[in-house]
PDB file of C-alpha atoms and ligand atoms in Angstrom:
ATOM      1  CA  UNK A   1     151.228  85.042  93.634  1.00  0.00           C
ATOM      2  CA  UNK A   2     149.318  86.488  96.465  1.00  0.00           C
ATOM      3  CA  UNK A   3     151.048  83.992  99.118  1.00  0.00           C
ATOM      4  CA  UNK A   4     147.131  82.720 100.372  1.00  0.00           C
ATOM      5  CA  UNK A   5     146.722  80.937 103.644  1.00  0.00           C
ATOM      6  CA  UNK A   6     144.199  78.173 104.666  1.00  0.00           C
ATOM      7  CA  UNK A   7     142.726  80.837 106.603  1.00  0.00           C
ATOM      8  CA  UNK A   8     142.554  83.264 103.852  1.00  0.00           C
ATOM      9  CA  UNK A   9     140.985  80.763 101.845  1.00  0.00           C
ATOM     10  CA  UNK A  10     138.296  80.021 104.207  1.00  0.00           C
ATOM     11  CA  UNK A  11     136.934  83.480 103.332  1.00  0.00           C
ATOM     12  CA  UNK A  12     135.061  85.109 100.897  1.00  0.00           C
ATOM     13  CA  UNK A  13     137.294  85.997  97.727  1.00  0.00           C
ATOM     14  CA  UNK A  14     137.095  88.611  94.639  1.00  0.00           C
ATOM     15  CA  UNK A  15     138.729  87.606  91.980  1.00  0.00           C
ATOM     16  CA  UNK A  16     139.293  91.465  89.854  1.00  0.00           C
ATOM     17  CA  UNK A  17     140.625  91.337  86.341  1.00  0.00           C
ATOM     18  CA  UNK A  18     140.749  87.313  86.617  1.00  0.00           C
ATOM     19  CA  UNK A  19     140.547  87.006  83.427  1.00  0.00           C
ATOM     20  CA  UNK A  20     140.585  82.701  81.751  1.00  0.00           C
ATOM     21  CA  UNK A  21     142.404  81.661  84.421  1.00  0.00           C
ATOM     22  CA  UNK A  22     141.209  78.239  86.247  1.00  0.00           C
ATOM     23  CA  UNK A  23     141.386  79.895  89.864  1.00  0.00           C
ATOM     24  CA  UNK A  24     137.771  80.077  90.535  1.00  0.00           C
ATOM     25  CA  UNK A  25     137.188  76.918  89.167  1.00  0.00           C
ATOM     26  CA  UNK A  26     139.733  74.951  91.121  1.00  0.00           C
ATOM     27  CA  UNK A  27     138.425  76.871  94.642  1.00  0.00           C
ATOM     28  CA  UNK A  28     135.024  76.220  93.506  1.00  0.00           C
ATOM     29  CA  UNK A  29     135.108  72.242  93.214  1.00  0.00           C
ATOM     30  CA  UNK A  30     136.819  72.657  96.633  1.00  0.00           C
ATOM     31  CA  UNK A  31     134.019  74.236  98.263  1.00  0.00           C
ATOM     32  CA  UNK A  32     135.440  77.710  98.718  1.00  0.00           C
ATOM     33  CA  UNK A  33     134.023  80.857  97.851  1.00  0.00           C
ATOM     34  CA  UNK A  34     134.954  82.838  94.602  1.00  0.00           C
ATOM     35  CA  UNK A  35     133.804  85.495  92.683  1.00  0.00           C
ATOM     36  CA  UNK A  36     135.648  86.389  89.469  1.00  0.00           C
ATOM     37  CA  UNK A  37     135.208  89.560  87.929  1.00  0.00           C
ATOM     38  CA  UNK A  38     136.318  90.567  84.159  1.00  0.00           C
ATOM     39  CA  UNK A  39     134.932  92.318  81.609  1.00  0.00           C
ATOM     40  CA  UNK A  40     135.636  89.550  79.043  1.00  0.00           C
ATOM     41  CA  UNK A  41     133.347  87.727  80.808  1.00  0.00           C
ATOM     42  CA  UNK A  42     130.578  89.588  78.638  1.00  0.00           C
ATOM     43  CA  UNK A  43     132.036  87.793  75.651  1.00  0.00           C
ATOM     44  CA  UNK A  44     130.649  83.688  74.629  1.00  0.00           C
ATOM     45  CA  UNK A  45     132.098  81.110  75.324  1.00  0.00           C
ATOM     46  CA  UNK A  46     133.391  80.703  71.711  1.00  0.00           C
ATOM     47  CA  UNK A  47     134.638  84.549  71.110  1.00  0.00           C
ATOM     48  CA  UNK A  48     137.247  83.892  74.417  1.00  0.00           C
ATOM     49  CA  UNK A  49     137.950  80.621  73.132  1.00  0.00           C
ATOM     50  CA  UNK A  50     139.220  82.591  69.997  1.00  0.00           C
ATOM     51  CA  UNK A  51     140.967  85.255  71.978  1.00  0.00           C
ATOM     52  CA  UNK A  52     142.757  82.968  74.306  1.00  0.00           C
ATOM     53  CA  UNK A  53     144.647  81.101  71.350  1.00  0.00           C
ATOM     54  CA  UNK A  54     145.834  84.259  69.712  1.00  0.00           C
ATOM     55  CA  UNK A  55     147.092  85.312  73.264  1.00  0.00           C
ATOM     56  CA  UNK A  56     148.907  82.409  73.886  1.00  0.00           C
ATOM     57  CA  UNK A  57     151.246  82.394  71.104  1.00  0.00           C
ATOM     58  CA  UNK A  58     152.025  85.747  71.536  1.00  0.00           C
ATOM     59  CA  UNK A  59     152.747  85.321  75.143  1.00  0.00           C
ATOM     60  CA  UNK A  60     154.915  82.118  74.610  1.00  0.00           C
ATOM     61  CA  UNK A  61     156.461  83.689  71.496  1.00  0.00           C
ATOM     62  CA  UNK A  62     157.410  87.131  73.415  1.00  0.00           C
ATOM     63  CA  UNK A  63     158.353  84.662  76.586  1.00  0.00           C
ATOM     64  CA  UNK A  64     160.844  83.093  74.148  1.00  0.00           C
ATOM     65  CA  UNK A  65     162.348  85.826  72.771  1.00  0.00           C
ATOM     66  CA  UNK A  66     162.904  87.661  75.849  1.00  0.00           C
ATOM     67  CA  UNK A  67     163.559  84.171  78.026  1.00  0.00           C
ATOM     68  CA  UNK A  68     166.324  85.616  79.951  1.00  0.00           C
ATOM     69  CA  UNK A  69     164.106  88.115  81.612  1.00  0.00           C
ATOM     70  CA  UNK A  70     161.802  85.279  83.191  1.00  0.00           C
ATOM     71  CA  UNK A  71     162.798  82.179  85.903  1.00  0.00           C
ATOM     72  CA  UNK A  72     162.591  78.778  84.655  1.00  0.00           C
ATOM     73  CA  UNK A  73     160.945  77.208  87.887  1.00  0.00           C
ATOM     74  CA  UNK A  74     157.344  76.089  87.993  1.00  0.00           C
ATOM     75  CA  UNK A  75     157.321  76.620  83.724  1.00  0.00           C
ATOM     76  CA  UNK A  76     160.485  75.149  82.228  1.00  0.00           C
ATOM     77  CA  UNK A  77     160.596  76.117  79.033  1.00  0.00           C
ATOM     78  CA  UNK A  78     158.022  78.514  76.598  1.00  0.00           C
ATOM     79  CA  UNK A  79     156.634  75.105  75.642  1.00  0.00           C
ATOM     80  CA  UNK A  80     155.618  74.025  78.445  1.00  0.00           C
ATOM     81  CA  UNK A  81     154.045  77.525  79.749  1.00  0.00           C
ATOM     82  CA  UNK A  82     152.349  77.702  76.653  1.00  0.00           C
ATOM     83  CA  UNK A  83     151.069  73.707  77.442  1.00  0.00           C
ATOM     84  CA  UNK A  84     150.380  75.157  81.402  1.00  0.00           C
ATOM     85  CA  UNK A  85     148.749  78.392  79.752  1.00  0.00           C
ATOM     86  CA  UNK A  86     146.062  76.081  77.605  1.00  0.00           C
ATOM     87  CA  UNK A  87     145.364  73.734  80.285  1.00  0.00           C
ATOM     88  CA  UNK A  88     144.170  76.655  82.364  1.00  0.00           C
ATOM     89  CA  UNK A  89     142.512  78.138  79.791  1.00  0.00           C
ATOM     90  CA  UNK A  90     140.092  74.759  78.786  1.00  0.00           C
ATOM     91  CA  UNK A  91     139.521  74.465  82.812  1.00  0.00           C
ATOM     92  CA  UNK A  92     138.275  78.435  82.877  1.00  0.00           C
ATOM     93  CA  UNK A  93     136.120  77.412  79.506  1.00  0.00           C
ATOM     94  CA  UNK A  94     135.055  74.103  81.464  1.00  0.00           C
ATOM     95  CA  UNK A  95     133.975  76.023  84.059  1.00  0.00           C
ATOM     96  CA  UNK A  96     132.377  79.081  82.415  1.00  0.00           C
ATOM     97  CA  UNK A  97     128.835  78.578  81.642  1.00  0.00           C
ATOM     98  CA  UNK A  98     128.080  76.852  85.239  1.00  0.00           C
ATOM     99  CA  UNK A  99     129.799  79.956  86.768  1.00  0.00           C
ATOM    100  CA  UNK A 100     127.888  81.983  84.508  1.00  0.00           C
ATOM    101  CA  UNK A 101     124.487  80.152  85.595  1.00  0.00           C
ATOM    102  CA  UNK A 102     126.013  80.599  89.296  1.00  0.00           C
ATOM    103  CA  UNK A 103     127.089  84.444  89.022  1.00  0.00           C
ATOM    104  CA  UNK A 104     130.515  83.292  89.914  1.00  0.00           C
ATOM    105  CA  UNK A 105     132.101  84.931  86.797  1.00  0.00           C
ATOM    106  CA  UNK A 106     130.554  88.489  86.146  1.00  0.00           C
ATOM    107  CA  UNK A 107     131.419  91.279  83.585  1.00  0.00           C
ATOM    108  CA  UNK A 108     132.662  94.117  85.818  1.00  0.00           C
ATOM    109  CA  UNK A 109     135.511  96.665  85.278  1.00  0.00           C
ATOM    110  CA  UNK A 110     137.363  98.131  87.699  1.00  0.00           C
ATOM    111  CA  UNK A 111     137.424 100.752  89.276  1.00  0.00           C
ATOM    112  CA  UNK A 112     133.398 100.292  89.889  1.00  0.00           C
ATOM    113  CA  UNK A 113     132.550  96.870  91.454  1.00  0.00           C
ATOM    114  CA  UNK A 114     128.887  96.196  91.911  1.00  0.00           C
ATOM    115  CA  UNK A 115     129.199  95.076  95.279  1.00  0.00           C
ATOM    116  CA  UNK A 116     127.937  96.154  99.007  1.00  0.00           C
ATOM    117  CA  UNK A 117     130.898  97.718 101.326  1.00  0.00           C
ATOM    118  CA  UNK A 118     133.346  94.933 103.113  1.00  0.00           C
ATOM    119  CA  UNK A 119     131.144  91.970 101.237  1.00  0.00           C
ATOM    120  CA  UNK A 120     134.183  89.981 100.355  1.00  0.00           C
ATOM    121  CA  UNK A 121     137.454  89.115 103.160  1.00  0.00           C
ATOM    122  CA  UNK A 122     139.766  89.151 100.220  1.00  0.00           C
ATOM    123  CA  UNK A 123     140.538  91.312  96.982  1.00  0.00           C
ATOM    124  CA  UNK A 124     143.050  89.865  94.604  1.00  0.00           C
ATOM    125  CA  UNK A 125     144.399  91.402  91.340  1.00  0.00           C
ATOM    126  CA  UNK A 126     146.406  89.925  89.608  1.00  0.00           C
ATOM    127  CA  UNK A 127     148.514  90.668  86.303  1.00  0.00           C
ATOM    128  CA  UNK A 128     146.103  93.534  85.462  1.00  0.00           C
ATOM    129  CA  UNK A 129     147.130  97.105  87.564  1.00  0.00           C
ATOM    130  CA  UNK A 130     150.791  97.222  87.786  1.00  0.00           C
ATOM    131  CA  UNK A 131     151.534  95.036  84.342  1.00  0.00           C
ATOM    132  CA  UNK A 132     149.552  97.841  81.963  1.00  0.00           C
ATOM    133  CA  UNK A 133     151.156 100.525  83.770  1.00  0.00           C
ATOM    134  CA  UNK A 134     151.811 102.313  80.698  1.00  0.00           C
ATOM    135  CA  UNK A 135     147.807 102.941  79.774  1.00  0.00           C
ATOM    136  CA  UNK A 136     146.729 102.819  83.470  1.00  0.00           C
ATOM    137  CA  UNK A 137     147.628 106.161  85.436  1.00  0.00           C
ATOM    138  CA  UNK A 138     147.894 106.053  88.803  1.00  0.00           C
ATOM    139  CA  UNK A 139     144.713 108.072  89.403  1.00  0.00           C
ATOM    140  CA  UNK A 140     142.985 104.433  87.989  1.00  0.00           C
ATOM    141  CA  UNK A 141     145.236 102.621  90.131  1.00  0.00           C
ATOM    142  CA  UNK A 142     143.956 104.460  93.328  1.00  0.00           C
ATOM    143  CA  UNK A 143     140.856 104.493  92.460  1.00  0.00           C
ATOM    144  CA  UNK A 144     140.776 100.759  91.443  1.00  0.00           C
ATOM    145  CA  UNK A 145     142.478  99.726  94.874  1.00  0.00           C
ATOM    146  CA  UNK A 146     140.305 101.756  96.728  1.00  0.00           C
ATOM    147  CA  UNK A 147     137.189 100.145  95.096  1.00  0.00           C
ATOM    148  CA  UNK A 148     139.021  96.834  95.816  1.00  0.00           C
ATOM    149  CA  UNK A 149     139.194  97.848  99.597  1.00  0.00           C
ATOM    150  CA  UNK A 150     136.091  98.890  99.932  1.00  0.00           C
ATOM    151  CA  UNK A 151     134.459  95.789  98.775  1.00  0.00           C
ATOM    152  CA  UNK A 152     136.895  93.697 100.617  1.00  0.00           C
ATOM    153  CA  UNK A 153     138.791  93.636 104.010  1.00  0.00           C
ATOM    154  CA  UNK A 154     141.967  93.576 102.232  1.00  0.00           C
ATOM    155  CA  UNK A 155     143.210  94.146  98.938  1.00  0.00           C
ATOM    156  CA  UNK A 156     146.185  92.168  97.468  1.00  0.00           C
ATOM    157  CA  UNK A 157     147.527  93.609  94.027  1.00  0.00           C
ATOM    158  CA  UNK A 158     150.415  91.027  91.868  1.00  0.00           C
ATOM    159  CA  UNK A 159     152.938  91.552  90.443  1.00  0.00           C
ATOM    160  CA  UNK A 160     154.442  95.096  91.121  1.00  0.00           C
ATOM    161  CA  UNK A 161     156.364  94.907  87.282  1.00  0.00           C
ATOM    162  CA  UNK A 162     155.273  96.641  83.781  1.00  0.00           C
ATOM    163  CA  UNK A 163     154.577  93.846  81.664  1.00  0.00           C
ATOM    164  CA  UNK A 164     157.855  93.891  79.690  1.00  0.00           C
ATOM    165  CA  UNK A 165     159.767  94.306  83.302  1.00  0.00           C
ATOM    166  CA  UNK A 166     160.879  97.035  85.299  1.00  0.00           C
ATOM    167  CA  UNK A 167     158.878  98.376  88.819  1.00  0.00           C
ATOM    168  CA  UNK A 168     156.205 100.224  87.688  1.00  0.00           C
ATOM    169  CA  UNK A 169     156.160 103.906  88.135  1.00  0.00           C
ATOM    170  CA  UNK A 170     153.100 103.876  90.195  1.00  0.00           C
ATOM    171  CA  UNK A 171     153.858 101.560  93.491  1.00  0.00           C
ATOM    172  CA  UNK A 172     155.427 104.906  95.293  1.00  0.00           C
ATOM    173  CA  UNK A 173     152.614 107.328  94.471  1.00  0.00           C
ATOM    174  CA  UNK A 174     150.319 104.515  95.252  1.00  0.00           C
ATOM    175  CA  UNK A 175     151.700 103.363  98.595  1.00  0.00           C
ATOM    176  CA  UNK A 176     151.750 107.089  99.337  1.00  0.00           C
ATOM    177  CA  UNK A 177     148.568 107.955  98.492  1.00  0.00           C
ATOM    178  CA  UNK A 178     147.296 104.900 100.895  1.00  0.00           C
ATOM    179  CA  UNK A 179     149.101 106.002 103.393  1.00  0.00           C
ATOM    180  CA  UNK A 180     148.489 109.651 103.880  1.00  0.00           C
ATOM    181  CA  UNK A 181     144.736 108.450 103.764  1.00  0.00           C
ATOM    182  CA  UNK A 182     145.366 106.058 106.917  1.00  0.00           C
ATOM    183  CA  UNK A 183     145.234 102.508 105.458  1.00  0.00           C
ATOM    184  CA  UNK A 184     147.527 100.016 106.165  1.00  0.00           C
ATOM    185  CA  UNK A 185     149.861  99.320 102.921  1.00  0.00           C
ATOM    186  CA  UNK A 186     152.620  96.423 102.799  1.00  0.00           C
ATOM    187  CA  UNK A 187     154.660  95.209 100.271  1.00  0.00           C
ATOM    188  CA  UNK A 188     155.484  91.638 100.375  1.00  0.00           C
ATOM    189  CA  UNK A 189     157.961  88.688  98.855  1.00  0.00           C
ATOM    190  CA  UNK A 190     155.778  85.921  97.682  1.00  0.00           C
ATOM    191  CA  UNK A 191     157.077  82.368  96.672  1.00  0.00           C
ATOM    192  CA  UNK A 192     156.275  82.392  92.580  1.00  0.00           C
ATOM    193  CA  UNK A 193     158.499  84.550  90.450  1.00  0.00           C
ATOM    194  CA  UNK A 194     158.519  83.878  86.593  1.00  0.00           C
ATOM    195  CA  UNK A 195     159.179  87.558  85.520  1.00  0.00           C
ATOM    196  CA  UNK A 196     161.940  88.061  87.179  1.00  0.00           C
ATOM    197  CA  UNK A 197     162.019  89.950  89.937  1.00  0.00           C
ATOM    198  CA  UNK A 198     158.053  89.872  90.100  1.00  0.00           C
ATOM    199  CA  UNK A 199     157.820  87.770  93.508  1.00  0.00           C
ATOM    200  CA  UNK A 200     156.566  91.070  95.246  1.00  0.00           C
ATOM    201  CA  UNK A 201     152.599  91.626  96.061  1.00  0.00           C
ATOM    202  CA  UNK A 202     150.842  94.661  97.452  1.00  0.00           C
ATOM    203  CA  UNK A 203     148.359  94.521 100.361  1.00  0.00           C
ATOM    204  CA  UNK A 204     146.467  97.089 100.958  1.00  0.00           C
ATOM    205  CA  UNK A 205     143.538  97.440 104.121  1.00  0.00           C
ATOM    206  CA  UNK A 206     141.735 100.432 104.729  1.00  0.00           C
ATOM    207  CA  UNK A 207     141.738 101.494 108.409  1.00  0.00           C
ATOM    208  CA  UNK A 208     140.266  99.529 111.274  1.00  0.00           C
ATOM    209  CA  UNK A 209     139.470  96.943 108.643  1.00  0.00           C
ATOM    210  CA  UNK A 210     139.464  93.331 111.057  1.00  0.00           C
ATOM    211  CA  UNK A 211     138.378  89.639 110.282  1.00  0.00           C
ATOM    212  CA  UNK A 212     134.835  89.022 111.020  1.00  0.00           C
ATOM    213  CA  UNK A 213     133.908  85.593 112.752  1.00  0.00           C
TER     214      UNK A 213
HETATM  215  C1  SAM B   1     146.668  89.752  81.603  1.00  0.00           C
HETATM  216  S1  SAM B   1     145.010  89.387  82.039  1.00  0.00           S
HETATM  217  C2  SAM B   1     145.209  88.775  83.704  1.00  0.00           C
HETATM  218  C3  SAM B   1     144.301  87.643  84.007  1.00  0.00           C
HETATM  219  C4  SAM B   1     144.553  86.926  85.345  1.00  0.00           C
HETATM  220  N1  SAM B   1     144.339  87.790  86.481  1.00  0.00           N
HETATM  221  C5  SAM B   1     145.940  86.338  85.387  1.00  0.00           C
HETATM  222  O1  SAM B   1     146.745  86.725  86.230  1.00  0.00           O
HETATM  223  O2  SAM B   1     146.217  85.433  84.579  1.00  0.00           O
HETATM  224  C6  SAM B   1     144.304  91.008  82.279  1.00  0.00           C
HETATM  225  C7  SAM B   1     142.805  90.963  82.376  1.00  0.00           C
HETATM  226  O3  SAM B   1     142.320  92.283  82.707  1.00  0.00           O
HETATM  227  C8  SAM B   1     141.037  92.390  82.150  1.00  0.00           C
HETATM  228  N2  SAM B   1     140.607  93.812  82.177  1.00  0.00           N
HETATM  229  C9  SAM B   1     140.772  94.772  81.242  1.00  0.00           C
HETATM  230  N3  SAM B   1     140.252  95.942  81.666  1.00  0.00           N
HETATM  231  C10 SAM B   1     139.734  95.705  82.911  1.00  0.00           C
HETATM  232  C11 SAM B   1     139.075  96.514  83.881  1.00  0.00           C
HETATM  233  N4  SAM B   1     138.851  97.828  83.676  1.00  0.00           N
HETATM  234  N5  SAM B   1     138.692  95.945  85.047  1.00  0.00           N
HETATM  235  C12 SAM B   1     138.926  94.640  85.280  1.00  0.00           C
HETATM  236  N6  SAM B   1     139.571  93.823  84.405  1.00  0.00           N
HETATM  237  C13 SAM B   1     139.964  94.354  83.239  1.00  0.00           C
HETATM  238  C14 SAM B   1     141.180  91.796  80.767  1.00  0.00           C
HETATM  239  O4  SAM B   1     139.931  91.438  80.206  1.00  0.00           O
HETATM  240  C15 SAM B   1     142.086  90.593  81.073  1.00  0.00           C
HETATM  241  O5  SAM B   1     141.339  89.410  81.273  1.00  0.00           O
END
């Protein structure tokens, strides 16, 4: 999704809207550096336990009614995302109350992060900004990516699709608004599509923002 290098690895990642996703936890038992931030992460254990199943068949049942809008690549049939989708899930649940203990996963909403200016090399976003375009204006979107930068060297927002397809209204106004205010904004292909058309990514660095070390 966000098209990460070794090198961007080897820095210091925020995770924003993560969500139960398994991404910390895979980085973590690698030795890299993740912070995951969600405000689901102020629910137990049990109550996202509860919300992830009811999720799941909705997204596999809407994924197989609507199958010709996604690529049949890394998933290969509703099934088997669904199958992916829980595996992930029980890793994130594996992995929650140690990252709890660890303040790896931590209940913040964007657009305020509780974090120092340029603490993190990396923002990443994923499925959250663009995909709810419909309740998020682009005022939030700004303000969110900003928030992002400002924590972070760079920002990286995925996918640039409403959640039911289509480019979401806000990418020009957004890109524009970066732009006018100096930072560097780039819109990239990345290799994983399953919506399709969704292989695109935003990165976003405010100005003069460099690699440190
Ligand atoms: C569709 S999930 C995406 C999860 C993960 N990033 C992924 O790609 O699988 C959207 C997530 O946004 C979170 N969320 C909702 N409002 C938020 C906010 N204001 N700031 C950060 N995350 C938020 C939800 O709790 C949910 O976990």
């Amino acid at each position: 999704m966000f098209s990460l290098t070794s090198e961007d690895l080897s820095g210091s990642i925020i995770d924003c809207a993560a969500g139960p996703a398994s991404f910390n936890a895979e980085l973590t038992a690698q030795g890299y550096d993740v912070i995951s931030c969600d405000p689901l992460y102020g629910l137990t254990a049990d109550e996202i336990r509860d919300r992830i199943g009811t999720t799941c068949d909705t997204v596999v049942a809407n994924a197989r009614a609507a199958s010709n809008e996604f690529v049949w690549r890394d998933f290969t049939s509703p099934d088997h995302l669904g199958d992916v989708r829980m595996e992930i899930m029980q890793r994130f649940l594996a992995d929650f109350p140690a990252g709890l203990r660890e303040e790896r996963y931590l209940a913040q909403a964007l657009p305020h992060l509780d974090f120092c200016d340029g603490e993190f090399d990396l923002a990443l976003c994923s499925h959250f900004l663009y995909t709810y375009s419909d309740q998020l204006s682009t005022e939030f979107q700004v303000a969110a990516i900003r928030e992002m930068c400002r924590v972070a060297r760079e920002a990286r927002i995925f996918p640039l699709l409403k959640s039911y397809g289509g480019a979401s209204p806000h990418i020009e106004p957004v890109v524009v608004a970066f732009r006018e205010r100096g930072y560097e904004v780039e819109i990239r292909t990345v290799p994983y599509e399953f919506q399709r058309g969704g292989d695109k990514m935003l990165a976003v660095k405010k100005p003069g923002s460099t690699r440190a070390g």
